[in-house]
Tab-separated table of C-alpha atoms and ligand atoms in Angstrom:
chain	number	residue	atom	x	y	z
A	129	UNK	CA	196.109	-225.708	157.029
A	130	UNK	CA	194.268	-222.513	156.325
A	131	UNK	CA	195.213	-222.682	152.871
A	132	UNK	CA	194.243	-226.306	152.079
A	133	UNK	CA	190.584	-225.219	153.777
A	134	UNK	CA	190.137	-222.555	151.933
A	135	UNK	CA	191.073	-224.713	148.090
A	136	UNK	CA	189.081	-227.312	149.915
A	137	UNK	CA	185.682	-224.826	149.942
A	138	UNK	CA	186.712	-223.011	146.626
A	139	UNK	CA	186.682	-227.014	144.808
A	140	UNK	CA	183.034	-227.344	147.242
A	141	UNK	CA	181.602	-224.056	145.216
A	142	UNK	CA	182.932	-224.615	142.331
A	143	UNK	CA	181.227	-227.943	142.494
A	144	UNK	CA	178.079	-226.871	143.283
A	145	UNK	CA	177.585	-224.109	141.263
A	146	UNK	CA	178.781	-226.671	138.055
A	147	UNK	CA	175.872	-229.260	139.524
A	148	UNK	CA	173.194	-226.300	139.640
A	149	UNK	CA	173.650	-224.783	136.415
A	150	UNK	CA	173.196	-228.197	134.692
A	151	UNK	CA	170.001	-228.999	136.489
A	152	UNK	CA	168.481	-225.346	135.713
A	153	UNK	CA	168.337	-226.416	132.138
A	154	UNK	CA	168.525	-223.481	129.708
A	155	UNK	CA	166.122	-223.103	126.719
A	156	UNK	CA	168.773	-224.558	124.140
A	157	UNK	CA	171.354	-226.731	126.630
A	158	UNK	CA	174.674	-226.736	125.042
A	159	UNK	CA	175.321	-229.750	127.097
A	160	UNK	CA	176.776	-233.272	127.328
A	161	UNK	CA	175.078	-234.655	130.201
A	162	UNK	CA	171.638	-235.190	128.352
A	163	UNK	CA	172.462	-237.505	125.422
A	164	UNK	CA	170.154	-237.835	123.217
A	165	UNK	CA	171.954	-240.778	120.480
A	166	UNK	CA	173.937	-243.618	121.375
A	167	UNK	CA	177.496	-241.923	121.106
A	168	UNK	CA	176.304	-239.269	123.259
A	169	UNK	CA	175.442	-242.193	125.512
A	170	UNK	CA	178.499	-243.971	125.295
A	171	UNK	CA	180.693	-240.287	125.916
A	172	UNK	CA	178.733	-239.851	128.860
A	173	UNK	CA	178.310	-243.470	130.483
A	174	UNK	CA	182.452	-243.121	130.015
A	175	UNK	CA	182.217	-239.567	132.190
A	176	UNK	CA	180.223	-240.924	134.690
A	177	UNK	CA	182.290	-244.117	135.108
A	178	UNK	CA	185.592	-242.263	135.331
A	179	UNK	CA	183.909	-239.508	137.561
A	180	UNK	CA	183.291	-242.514	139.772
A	181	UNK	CA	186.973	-243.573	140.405
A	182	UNK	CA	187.905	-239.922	140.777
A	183	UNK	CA	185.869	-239.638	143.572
A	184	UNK	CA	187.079	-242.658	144.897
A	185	UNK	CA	190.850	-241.490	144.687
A	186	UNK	CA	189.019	-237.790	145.909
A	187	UNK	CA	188.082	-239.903	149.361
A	188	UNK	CA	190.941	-241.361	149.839
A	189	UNK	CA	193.157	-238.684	149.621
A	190	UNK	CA	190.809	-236.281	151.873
A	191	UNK	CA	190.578	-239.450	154.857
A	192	UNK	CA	194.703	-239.679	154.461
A	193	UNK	CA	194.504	-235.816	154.607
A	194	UNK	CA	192.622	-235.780	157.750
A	195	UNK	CA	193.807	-238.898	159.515
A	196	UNK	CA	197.669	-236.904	159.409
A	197	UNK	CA	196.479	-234.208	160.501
A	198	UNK	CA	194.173	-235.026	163.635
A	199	UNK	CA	195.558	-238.592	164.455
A	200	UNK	CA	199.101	-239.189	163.221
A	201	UNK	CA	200.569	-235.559	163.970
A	202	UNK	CA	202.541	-235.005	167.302
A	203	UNK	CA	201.408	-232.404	169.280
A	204	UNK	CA	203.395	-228.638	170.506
A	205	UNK	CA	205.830	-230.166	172.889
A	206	UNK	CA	205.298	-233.932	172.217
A	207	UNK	CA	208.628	-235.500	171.014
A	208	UNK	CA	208.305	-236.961	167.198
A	209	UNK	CA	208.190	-240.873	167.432
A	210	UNK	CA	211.151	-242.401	165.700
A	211	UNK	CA	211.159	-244.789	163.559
A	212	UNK	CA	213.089	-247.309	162.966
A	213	UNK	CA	212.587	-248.781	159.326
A	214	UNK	CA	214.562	-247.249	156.871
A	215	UNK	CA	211.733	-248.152	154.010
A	216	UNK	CA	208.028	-250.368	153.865
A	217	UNK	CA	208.167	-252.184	151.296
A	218	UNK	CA	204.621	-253.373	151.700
A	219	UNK	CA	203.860	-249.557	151.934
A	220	UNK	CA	205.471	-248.908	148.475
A	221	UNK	CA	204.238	-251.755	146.792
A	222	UNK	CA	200.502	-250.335	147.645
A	223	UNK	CA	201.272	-247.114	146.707
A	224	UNK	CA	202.726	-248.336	143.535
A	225	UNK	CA	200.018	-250.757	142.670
A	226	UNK	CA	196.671	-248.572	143.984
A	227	UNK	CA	197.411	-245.976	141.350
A	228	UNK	CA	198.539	-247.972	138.148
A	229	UNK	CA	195.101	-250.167	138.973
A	230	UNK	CA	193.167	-247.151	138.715
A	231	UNK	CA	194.259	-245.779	135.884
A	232	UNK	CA	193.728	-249.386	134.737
A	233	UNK	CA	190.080	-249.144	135.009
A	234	UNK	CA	190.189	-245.652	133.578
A	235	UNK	CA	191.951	-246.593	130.545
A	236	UNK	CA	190.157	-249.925	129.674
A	237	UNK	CA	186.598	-248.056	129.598
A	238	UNK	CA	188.054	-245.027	127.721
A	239	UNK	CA	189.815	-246.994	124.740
A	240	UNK	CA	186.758	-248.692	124.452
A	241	UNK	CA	185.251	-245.620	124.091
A	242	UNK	CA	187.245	-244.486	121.422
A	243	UNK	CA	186.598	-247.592	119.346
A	244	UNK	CA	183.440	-247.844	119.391
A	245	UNK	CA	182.996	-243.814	118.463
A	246	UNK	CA	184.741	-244.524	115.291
A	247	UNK	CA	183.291	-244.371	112.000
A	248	UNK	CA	181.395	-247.954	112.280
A	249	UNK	CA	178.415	-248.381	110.239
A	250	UNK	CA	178.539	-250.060	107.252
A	251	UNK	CA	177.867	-247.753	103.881
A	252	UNK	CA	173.808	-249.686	103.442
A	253	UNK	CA	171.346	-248.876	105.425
A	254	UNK	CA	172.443	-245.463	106.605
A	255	UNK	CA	171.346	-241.892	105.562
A	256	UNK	CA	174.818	-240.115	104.040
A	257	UNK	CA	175.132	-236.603	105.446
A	258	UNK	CA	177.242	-234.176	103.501
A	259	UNK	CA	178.363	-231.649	105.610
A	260	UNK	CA	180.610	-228.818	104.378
A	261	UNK	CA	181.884	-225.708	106.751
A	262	UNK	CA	182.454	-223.030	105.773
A	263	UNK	CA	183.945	-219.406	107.427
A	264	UNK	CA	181.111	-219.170	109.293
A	265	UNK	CA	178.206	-221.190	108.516
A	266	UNK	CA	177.304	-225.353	107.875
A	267	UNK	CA	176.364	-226.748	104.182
A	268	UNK	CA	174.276	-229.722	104.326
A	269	UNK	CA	173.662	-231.858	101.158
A	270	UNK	CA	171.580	-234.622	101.114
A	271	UNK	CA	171.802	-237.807	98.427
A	272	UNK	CA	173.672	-238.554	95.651
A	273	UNK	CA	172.454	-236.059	93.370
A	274	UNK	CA	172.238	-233.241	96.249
A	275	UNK	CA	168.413	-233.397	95.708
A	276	UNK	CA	168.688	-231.236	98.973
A	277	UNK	CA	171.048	-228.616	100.042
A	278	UNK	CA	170.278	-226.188	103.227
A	279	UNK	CA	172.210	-224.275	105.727
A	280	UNK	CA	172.374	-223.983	109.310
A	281	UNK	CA	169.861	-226.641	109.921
A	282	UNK	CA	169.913	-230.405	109.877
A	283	UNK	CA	167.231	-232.576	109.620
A	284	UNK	CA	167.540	-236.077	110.629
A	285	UNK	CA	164.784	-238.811	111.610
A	286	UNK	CA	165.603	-240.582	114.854
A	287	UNK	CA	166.247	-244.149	115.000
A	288	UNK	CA	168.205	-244.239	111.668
A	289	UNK	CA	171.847	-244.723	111.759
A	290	UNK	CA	173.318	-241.461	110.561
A	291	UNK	CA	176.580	-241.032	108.844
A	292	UNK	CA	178.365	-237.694	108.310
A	293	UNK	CA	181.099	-236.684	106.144
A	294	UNK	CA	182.784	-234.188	107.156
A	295	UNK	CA	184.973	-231.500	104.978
A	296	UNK	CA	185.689	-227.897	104.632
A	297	UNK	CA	185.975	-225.711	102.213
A	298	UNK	CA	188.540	-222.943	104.220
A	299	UNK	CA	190.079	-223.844	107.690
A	300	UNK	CA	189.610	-226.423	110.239
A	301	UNK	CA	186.749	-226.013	112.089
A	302	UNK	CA	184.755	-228.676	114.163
A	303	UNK	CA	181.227	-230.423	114.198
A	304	UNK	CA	179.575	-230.612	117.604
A	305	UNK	CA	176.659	-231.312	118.695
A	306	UNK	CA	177.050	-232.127	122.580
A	307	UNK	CA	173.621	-233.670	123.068
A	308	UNK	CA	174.293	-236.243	120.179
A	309	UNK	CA	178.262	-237.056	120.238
A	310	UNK	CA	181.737	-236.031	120.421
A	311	UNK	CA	183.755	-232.996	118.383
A	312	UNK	CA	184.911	-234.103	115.360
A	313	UNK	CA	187.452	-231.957	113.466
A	314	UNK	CA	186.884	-230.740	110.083
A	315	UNK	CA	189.802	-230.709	108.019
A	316	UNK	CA	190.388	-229.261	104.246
A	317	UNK	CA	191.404	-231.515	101.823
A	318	UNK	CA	190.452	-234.566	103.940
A	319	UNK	CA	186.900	-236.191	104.804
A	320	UNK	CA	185.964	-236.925	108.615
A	321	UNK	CA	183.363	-239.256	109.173
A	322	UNK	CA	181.082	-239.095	112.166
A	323	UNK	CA	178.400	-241.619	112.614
A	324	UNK	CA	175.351	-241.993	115.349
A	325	UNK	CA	171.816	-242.493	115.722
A	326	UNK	CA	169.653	-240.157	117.486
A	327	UNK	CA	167.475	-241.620	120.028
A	328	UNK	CA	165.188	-238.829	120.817
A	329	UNK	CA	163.431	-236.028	118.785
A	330	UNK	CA	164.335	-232.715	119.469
A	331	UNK	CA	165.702	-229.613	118.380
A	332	UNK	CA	169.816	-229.986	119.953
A	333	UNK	CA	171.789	-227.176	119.467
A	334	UNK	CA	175.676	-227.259	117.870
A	335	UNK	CA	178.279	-225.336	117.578
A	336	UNK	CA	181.795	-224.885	115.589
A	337	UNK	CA	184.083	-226.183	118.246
A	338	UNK	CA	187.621	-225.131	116.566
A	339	UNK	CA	188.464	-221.593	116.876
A	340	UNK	CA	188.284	-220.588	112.875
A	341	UNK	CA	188.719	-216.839	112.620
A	342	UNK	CA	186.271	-213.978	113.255
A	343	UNK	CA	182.978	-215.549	113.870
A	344	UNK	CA	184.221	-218.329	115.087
A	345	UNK	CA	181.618	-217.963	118.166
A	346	UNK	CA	179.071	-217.268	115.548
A	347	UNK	CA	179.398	-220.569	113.511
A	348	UNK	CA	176.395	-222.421	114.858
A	349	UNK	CA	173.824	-224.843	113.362
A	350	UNK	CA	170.584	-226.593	115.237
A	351	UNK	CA	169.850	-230.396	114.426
A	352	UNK	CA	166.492	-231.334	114.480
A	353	UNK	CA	166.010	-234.728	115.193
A	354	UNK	CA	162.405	-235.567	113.443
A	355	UNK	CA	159.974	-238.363	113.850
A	356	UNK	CA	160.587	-240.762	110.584
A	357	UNK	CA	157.287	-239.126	109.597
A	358	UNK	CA	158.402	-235.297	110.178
A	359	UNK	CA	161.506	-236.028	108.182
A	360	UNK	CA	159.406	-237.697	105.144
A	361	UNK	CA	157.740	-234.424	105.025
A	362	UNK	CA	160.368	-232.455	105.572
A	363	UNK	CA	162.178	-233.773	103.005
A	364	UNK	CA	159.440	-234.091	100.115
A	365	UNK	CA	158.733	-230.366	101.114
A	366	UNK	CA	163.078	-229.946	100.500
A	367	UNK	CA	162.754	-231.579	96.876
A	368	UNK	CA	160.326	-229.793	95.720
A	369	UNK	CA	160.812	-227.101	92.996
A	370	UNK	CA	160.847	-223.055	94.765
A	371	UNK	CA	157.530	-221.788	93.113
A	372	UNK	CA	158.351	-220.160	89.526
A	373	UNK	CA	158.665	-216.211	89.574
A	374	UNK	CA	155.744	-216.097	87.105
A	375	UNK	CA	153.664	-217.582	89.463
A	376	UNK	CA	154.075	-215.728	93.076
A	377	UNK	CA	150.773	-214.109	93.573
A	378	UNK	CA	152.270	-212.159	96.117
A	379	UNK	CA	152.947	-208.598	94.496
A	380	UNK	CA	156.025	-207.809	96.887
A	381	UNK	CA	157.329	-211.004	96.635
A	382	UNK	CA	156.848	-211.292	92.624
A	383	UNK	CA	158.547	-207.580	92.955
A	384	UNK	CA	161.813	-209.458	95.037
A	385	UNK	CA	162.067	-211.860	92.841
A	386	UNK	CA	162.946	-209.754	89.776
A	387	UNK	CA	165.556	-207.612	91.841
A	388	UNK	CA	167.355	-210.947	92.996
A	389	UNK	CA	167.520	-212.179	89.758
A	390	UNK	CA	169.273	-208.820	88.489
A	391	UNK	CA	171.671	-208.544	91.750
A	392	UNK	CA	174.797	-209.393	92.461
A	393	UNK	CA	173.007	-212.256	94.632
A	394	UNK	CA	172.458	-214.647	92.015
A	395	UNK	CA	176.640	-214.856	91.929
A	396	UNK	CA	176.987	-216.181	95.629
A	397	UNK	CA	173.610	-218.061	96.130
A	398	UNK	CA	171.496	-221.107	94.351
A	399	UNK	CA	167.956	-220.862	94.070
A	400	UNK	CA	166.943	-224.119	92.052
A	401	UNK	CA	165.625	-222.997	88.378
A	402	UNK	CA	166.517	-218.993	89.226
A	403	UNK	CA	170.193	-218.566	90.123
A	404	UNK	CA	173.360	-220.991	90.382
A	405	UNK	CA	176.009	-219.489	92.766
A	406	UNK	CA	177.819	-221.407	95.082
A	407	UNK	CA	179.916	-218.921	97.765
A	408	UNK	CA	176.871	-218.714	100.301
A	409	UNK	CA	174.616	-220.666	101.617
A	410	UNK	CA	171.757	-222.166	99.240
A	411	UNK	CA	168.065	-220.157	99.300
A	412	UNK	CA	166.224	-222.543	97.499
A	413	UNK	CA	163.792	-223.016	100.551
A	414	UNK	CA	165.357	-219.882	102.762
A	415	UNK	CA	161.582	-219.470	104.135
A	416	UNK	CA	161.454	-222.896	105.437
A	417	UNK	CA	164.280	-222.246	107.635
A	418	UNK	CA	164.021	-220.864	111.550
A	419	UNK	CA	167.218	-219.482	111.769
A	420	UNK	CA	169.513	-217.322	109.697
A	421	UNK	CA	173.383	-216.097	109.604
A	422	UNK	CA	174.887	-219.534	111.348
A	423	UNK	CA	171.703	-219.866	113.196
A	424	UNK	CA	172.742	-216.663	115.389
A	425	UNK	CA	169.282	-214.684	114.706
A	426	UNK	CA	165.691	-215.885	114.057
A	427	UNK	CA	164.861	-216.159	110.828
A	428	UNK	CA	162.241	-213.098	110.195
A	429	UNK	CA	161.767	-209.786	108.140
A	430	UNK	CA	163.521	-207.446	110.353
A	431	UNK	CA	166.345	-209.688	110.781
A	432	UNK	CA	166.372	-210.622	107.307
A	433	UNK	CA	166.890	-206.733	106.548
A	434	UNK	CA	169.488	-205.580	109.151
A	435	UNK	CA	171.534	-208.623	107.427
A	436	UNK	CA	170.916	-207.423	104.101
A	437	UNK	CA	171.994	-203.716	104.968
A	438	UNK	CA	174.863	-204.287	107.086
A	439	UNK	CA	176.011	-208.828	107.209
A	440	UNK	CA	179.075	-207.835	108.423
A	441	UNK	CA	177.385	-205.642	111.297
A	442	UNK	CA	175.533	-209.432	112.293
A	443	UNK	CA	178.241	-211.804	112.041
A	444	UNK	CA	181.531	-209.653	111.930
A	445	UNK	CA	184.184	-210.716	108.411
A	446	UNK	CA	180.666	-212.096	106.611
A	447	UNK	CA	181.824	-212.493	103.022
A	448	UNK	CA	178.582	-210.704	101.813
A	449	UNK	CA	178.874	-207.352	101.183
A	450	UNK	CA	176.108	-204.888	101.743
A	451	UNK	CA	173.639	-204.726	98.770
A	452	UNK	CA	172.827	-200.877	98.973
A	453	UNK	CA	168.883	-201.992	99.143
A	454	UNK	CA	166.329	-199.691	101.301
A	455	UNK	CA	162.718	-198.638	101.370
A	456	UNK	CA	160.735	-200.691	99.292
A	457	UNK	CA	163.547	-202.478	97.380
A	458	UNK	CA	164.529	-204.474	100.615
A	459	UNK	CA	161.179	-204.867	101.748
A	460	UNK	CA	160.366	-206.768	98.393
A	461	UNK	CA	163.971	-208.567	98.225
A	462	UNK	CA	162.930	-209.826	102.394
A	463	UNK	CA	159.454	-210.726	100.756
A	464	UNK	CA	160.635	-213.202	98.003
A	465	UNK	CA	163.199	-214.746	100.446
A	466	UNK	CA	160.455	-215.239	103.618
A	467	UNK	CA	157.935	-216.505	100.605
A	468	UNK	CA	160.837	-219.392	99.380
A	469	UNK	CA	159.343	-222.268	101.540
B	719	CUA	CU1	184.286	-222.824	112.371
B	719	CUA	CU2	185.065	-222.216	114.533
């Protein structure tokens, strides 16, 4: 008895403290029950729903619980009362029933739940997502001709079916995004498609969901859901050509640009009409972005620096190496990058 109280008000914290932290709401919620695009909806409607018949099977078991132990227990000194069927059959047909009809009405909403968050929008009409992960950051490539590629950061307009497809370029890792659907894996040498239409503009946090080596914890990405307006901006701002070197006014940045184009930097990273490496994320409009290194740090000067000196002291196994760069080297080289808008 003690020891069913005591699990009893350990469930009763546990519960409470799970209902207050959600309500709180943190400045970036990592969380599913705020869906913000109709398979987020449809995941959560399918929570709630199965939450319901839990706590149905929850009060049933506590009032059987209770009723056994207050009405239908004998009392110290009270002789058992015998009885004198040797089985109920009524009895075992409820028990047998009761519990295959609820998981009845658990199953029927949660297949259809796993339908209808398949891959299901035809190939017109929808914007086509690249996305490609890598150990430990998120490609994104826009279009047929890749007219964009960025890091870290998706841009999508809300209201317009969405379809992603998913591959990597190392290990399995997986796309999530709790506020706007499910996990889906990412797989190398296969393509995973994930499709959904935000309802809401926002910025929605996500987060590798497949433990992938080192930085695992530090393989996240933001989505910003835009108004259809905000994301026709965005993206003519995205096409456009990074302003030529012979044309920064800015003397540090001018200064940056000729040491990137002489470093080992132009190996790993694109800048459209400067360099045409492929290992790390694309700069081509670096400046533009808000966060850096898997969206684990702001994107700013200082940060930009410490990651230049030391990546692997940021995000721990980082592929880049440390450049060597100080004084007024890496202040120019964190110039040029800020000034790529
Ligand atoms: Cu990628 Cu975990």
């Amino acid at each position: 008895m003690k020891r069913a109280t005591g699990l009893m008000i350990a469930a009763m914290l546990a519960a409470s403290a799970f209902a207050s932290g959600c309500a709180q709401g943190r400045q970036l919620p990592m969380t599913t029950l705020a869906p913000k695009s109709d398979l987020a909806d449809w995941i959560y409607r399918l929570f709630i729903e199965v939450t319901l018949w839990d706590a149905l099977v929850f009060a049933i078991v506590i009032v059987a619980f209770l009723l056994a132990i207050f009405v239908f227990s004998t009392r110290v000194g009270e002789a058992a009362a015998p009885s004198s069927a040797a089985s109920d059959l009524k009895l075992e047909v409820a028990w047998t029933l009761g519990p295959a009809l609820i998981l009845l009405m658990i199953s029927i909403p949660t297949i259809r739940t796993i339908f209808r968050s398949q891959p299901n929008l035809p190939p017109t009409g929808s914007l086509e997502i690249e996305v490609v992960a890598h150990q430990w950051w998120w490609e994104f490539r826009y279009g047929d001709q890749d007219h964009i590629v960025t890091a870290n950061e998706l841009h999508i307009p809300a209201g317009v079916p969405i379809r992603l497809s998913l591959k990597s370029t190392d290990v399995i890792h997986s796309f999530w995004v709790p506020q706007l659907g499910g996990k889906r894996d990412v797989v190398p040498g296969q393509v995973n498609e994930l499709t959904f239409e935000a309802t809401v503009p926002g910025m929605y946090p996500g987060q590798c969901a497949e433990f992938c080596g080192l930085s695992h914890a530090n393989m996240r990405f933001r989505v910003f859901v835009d108004t259809p307006e905000q994301f026709a901006e965005w993206e003519k701002a995205e096409s456009a050509a990074p302003i030529a070197a012979a044309s920064i006014s800015d003397p540090a940045a001018a200064a940056g640009a000729q040491i990137f184009s002489n470093s080992p930097c132009t190996t790993c990273h694109q800048i459209d009409g400067v360099s045409k490496g492929y290992i790390g994320p694309d700069l081509t409009h670096f400046g533009s972005r808000s966060t850096m290194a898997g969206a684990i740090e702001a994107n700013s000067p200082a940060n930009v620096a410490q990651w230049i000196i030391n990546p692997g002291h940021v995000k721990p196994g980082a592929q880049m190496p440390p450049l060597g760069l100080s004084g007024k080297q890496l202040d120019d080289l964190v110039a040029y990058l800020e000034s790529l808008k």
